[in-house]
PDB file of C-alpha atoms in Angstrom:
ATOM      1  CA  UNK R   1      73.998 136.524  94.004  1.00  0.00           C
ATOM      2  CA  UNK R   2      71.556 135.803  96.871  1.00  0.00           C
ATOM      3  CA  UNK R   3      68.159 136.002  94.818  1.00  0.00           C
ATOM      4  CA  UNK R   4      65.658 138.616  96.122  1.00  0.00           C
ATOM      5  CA  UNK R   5      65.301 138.052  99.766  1.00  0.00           C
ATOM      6  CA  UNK R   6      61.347 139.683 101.349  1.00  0.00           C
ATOM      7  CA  UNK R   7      60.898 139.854 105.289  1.00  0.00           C
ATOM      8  CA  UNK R   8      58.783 138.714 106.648  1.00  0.00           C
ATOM      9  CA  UNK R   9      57.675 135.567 104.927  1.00  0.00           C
ATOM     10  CA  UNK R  10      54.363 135.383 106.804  1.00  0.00           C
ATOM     11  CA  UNK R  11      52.399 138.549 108.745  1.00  0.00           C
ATOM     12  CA  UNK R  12      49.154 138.382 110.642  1.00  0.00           C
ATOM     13  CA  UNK R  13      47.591 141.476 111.405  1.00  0.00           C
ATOM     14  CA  UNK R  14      44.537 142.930 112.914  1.00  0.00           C
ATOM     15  CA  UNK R  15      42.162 145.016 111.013  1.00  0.00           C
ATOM     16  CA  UNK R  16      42.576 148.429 111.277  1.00  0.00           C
ATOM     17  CA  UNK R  17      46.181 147.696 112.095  1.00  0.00           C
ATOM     18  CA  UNK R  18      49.802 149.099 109.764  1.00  0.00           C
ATOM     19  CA  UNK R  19      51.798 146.766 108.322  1.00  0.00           C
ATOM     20  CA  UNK R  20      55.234 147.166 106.480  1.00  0.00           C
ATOM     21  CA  UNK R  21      57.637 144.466 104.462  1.00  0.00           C
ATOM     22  CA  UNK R  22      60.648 144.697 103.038  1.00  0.00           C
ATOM     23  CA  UNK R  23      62.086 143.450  99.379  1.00  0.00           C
ATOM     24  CA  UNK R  24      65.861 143.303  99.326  1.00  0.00           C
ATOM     25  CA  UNK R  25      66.715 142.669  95.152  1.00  0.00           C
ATOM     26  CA  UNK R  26      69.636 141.389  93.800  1.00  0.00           C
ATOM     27  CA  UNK R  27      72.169 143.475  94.055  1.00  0.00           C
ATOM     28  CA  UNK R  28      73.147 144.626  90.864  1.00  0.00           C
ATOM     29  CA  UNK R  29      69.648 145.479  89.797  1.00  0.00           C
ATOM     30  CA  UNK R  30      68.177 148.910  89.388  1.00  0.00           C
ATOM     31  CA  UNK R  31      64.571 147.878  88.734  1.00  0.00           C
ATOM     32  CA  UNK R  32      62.008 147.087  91.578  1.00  0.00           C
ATOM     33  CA  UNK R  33      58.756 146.119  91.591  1.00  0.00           C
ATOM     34  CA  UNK R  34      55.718 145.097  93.822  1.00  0.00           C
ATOM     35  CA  UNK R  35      53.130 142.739  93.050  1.00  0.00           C
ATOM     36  CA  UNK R  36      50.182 141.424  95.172  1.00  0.00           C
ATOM     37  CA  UNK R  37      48.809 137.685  94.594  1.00  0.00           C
ATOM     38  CA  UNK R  38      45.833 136.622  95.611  1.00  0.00           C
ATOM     39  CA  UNK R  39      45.013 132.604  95.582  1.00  0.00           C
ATOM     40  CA  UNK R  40      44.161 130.911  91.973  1.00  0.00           C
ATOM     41  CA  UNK R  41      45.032 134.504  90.166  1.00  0.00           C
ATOM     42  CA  UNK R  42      48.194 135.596  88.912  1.00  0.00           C
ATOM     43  CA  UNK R  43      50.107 138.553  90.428  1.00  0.00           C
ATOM     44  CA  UNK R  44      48.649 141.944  89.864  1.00  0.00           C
ATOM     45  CA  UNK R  45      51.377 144.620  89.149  1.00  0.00           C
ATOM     46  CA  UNK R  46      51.394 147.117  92.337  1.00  0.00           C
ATOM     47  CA  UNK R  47      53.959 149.681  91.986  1.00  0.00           C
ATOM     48  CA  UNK R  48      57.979 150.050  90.024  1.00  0.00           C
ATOM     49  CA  UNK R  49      61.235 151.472  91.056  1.00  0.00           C
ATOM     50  CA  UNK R  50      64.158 152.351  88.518  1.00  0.00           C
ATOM     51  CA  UNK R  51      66.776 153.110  91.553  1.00  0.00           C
ATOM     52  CA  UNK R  52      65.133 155.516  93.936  1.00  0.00           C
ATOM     53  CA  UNK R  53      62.664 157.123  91.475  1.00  0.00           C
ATOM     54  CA  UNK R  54      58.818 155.574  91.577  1.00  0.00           C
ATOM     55  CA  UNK R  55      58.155 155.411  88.072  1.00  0.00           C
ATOM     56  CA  UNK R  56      54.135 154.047  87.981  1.00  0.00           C
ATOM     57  CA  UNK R  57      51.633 153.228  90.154  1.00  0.00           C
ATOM     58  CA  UNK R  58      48.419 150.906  90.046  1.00  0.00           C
ATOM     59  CA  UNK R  59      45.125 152.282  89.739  1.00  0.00           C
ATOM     60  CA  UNK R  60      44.806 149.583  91.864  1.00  0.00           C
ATOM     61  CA  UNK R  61      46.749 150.542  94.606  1.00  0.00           C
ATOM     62  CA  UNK R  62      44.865 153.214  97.278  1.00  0.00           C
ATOM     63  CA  UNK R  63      45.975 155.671  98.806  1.00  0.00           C
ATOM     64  CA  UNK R  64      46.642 153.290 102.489  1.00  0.00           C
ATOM     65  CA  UNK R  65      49.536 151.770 100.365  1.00  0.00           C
ATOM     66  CA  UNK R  66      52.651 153.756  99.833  1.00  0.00           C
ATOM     67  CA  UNK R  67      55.955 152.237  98.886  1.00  0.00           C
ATOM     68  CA  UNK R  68      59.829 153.695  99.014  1.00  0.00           C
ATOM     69  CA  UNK R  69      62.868 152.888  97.622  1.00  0.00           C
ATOM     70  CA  UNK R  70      65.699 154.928  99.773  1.00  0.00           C
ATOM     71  CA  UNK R  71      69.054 155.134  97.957  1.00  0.00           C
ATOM     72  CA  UNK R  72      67.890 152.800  95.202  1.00  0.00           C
ATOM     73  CA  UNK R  73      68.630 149.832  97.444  1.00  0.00           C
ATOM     74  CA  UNK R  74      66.450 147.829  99.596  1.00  0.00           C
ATOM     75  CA  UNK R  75      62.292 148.650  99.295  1.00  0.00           C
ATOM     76  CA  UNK R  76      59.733 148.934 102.227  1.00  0.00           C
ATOM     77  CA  UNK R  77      55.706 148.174 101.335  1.00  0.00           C
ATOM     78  CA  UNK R  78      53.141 150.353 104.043  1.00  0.00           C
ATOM     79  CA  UNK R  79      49.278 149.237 104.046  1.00  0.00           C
ATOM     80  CA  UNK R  80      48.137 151.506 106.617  1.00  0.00           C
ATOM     81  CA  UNK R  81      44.671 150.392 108.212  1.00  0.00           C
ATOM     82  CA  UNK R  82      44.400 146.615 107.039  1.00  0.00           C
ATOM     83  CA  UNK R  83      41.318 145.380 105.732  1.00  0.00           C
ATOM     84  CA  UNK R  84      40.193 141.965 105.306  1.00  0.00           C
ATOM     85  CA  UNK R  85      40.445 142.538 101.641  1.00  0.00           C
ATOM     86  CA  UNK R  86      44.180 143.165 101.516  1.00  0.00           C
ATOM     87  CA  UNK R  87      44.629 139.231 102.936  1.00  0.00           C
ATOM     88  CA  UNK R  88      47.207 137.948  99.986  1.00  0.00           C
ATOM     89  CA  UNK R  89      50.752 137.156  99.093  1.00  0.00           C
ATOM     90  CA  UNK R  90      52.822 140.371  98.059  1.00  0.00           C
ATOM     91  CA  UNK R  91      55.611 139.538  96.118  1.00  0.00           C
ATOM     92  CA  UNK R  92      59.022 141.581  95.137  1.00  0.00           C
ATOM     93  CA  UNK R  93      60.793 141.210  91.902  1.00  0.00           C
ATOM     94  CA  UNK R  94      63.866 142.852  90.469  1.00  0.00           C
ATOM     95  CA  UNK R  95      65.465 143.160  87.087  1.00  0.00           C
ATOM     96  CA  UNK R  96      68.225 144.802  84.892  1.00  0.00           C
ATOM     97  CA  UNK R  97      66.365 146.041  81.711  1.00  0.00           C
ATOM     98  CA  UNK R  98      66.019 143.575  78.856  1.00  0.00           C
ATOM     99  CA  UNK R  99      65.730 140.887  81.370  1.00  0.00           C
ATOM    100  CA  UNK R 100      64.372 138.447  83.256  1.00  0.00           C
ATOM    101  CA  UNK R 101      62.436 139.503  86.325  1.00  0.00           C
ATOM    102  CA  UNK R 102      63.669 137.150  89.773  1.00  0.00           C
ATOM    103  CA  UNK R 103      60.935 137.253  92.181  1.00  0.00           C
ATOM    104  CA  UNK R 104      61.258 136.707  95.965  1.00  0.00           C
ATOM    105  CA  UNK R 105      59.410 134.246  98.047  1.00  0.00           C
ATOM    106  CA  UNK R 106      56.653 137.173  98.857  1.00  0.00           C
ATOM    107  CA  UNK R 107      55.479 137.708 101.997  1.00  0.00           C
ATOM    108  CA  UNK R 108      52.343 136.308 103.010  1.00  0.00           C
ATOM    109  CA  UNK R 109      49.393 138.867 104.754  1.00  0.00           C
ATOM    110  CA  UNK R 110      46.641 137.387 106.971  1.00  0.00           C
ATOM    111  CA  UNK R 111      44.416 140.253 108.444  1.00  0.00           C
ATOM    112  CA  UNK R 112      41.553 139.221 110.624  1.00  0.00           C
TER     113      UNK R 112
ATOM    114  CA  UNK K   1      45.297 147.506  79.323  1.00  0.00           C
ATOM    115  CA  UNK K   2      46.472 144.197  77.698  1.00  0.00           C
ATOM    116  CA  UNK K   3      44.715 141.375  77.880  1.00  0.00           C
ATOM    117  CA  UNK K   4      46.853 138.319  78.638  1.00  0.00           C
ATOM    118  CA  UNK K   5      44.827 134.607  78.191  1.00  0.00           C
ATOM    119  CA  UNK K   6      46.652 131.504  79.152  1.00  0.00           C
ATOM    120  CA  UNK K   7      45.334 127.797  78.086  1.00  0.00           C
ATOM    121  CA  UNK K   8      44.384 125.307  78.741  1.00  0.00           C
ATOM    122  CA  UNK K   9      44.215 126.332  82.135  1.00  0.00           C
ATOM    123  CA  UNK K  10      44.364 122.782  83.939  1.00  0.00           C
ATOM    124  CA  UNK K  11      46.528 120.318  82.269  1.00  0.00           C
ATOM    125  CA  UNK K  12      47.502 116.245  84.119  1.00  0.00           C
ATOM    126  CA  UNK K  13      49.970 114.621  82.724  1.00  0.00           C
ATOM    127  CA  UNK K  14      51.449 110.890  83.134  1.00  0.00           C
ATOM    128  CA  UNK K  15      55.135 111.629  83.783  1.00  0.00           C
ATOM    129  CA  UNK K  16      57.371 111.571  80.693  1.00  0.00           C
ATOM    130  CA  UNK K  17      54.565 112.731  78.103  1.00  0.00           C
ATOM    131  CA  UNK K  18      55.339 115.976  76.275  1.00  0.00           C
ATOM    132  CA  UNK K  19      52.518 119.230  76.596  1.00  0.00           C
ATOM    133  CA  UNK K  20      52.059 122.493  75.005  1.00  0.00           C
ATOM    134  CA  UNK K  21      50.872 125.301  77.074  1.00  0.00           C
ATOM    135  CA  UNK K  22      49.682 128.864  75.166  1.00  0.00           C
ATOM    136  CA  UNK K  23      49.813 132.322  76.044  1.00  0.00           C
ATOM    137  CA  UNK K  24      47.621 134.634  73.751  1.00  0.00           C
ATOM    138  CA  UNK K  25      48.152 138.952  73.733  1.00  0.00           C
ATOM    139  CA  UNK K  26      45.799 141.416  73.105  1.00  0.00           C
ATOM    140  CA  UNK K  27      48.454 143.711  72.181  1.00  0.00           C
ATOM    141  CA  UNK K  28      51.874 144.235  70.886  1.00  0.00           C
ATOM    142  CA  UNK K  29      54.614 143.885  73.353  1.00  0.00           C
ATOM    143  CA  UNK K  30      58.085 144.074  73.983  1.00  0.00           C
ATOM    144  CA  UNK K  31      58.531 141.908  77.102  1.00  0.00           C
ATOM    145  CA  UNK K  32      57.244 138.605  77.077  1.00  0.00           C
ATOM    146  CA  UNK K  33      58.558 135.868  79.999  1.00  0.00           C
ATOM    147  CA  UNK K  34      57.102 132.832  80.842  1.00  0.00           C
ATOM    148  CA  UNK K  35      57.482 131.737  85.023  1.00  0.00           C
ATOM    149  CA  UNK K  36      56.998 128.309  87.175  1.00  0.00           C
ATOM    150  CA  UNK K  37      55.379 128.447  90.389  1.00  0.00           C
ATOM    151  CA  UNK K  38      55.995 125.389  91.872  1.00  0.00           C
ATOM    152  CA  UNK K  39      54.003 124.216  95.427  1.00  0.00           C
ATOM    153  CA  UNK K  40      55.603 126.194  97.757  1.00  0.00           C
ATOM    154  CA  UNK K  41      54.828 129.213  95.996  1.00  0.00           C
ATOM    155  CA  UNK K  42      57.871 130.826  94.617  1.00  0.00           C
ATOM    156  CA  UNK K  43      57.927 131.585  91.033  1.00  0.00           C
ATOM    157  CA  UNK K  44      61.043 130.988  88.554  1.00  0.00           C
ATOM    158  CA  UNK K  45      61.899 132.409  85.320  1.00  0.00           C
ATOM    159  CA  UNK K  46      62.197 129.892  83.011  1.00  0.00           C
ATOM    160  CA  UNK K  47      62.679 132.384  79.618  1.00  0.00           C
ATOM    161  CA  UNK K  48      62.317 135.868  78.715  1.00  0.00           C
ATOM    162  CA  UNK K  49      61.288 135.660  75.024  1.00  0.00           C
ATOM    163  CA  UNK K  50      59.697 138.579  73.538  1.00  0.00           C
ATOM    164  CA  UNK K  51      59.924 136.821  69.944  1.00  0.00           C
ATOM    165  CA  UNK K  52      61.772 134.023  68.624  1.00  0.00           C
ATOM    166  CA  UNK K  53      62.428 130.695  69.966  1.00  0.00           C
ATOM    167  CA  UNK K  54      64.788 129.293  72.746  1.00  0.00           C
ATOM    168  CA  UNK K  55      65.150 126.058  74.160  1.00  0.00           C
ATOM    169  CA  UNK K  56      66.721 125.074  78.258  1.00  0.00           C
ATOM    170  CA  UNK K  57      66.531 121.327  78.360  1.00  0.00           C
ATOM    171  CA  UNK K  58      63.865 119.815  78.111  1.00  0.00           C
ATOM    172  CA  UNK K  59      61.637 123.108  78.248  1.00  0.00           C
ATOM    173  CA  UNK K  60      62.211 125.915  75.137  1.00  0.00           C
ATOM    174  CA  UNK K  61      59.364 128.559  74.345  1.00  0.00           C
ATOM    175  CA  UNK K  62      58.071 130.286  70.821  1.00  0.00           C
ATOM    176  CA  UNK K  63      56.815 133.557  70.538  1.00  0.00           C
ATOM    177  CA  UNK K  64      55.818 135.079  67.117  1.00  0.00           C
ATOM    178  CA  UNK K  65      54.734 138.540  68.428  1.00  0.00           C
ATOM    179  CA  UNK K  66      53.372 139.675  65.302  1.00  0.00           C
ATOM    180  CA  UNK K  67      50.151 137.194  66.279  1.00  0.00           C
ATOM    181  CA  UNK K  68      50.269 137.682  69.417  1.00  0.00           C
ATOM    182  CA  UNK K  69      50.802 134.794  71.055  1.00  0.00           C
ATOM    183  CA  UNK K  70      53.944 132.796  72.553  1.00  0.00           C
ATOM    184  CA  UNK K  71      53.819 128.671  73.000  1.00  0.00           C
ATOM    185  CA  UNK K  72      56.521 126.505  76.091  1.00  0.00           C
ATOM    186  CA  UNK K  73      56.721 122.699  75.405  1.00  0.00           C
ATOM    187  CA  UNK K  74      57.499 120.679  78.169  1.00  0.00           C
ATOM    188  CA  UNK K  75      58.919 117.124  76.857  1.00  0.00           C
ATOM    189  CA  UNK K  76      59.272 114.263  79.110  1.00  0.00           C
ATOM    190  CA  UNK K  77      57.490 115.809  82.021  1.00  0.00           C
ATOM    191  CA  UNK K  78      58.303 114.859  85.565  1.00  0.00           C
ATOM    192  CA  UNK K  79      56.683 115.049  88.680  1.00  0.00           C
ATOM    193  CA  UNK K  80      58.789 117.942  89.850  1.00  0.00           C
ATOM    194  CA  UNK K  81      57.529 120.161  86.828  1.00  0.00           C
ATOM    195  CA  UNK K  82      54.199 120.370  88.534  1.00  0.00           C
ATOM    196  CA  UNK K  83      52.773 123.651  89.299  1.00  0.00           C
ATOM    197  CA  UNK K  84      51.632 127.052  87.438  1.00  0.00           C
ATOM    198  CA  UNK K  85      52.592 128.050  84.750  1.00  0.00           C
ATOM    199  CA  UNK K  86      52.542 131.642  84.460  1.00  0.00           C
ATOM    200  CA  UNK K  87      52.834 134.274  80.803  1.00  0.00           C
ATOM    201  CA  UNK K  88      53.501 137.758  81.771  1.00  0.00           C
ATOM    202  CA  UNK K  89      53.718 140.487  79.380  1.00  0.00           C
ATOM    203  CA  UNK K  90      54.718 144.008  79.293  1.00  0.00           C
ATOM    204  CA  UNK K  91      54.249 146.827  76.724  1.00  0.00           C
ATOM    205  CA  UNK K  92      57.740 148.267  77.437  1.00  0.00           C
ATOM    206  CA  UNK K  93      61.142 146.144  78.170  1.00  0.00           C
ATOM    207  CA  UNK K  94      61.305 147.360  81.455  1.00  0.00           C
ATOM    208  CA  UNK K  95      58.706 148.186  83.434  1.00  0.00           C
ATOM    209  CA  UNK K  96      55.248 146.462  84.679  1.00  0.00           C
ATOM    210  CA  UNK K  97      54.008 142.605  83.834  1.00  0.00           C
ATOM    211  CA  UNK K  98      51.124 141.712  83.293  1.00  0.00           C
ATOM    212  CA  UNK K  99      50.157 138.391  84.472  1.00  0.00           C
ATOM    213  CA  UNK K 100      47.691 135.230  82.495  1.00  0.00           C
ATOM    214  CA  UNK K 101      45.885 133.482  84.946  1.00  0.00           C
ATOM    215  CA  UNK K 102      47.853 130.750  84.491  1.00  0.00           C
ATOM    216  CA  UNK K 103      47.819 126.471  83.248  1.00  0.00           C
ATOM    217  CA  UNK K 104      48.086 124.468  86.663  1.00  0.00           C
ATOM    218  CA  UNK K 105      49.925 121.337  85.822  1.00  0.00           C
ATOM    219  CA  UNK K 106      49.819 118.257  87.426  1.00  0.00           C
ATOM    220  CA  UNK K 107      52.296 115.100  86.304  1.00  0.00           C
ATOM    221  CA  UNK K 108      51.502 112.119  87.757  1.00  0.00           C
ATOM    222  CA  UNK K 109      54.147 109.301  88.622  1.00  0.00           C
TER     223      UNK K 109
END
């Protein structure tokens, strides 16, 4: 068991500019889920995966993000055309059901 | 949505006193887990507890769901249990959190 590993740990970006991370979760897990920190809050829930199927989406999450989950395996995050406003961490977690949820080390987003 | 409130939400401590941190719920929930983010950033579980009580050292966790709200004791606090503390809580067992905003703890040598 290798915890949840995210690539890259830190991304800076232009405005304007796509951007795309990756969440590899413990293995045996079939849940995976996406969650967007910005500093002094707590994570905000982005998007979940049971296997390959994309259960539920944020309200919060517009139509520049899409995620995927290919074979149920490793997951890819898209924010097409930055904005300033998407500057935070974005963090991966992955669970069994009736579990606890292991979170990665997120991937920090700079866009300027 | 629910409504997750965390207090207090700034807590210093003079290493090895003992603190109470609370997590209040607006709603009834089936997945209830309390995390550490330490300095660097990552967050740890430390319990998933959606009622009941459990203990892991010198950290354990309450949670009467039927009041909504779930307590985590930290006794003899060190310097290395600095950080925030995070309650996250979820309607169904498996799918989204929802995340307090947190008690930032400092312990002090």
């Amino acid at each position: 068991d290798t915890g949840v590993s995210q690539n890259p740990r830190h991304k800076i970006t232009k405005r304007g500019q796509n951007v795309t991370f990756r969440c590899d979760p413990i293995s045996e897990h079939n849940r995976l889920y996406w969650y967007r920190q910005t500093l002094g809050q707590g994570p905000e829930f982005l998007t979940y995966f049971q296997n390959e199927a994309q259960l539920e989406k944020s309200r919060l999450l517009s139509d520049r993000f899409s995620a995927e989950r290919p074979k149920g395996s490793f997951s890819t995050l898209e924010i097409q055309r930055t904005e300033q406003g998407d500057s935070a961490m974005y963090l991966c977690a992955s669970s069994i059901q009736m579990a606890l949820s292991t979170f990665g080390s997120g991937t920090r987003l700079t866009v300027v | 949505g629910i409504q997750v409130e965390q207090s207090p939400p700034d807590l210093i401590l003079q290493e090895g006193a003992n603190s109470t941190l609370r997590c209040n719920f607006s709603d009834s929930v089936n997945n209830l887990q309390w995390f550490h983010q330490n300095p660097w950033g990552q967050l740890i579980n430390l319990f998933y507890i959606p009622s009941g009580t459990k203990q892991n050292g010198r950290l354990s966790a309450t949670t009467v769901a039927t009041e909504r709200y779930s307590l985590l004791y930290i006794s003899s606090s060190q310097t290395t249990d600095s950080g925030v503390y995070f309650c996250a809580v979820g309607e169904n067992a498996g799918n989204m959190l929802t995340f307090g905003g947190g008690t930032r703890l400092m312990v002090k040598p």
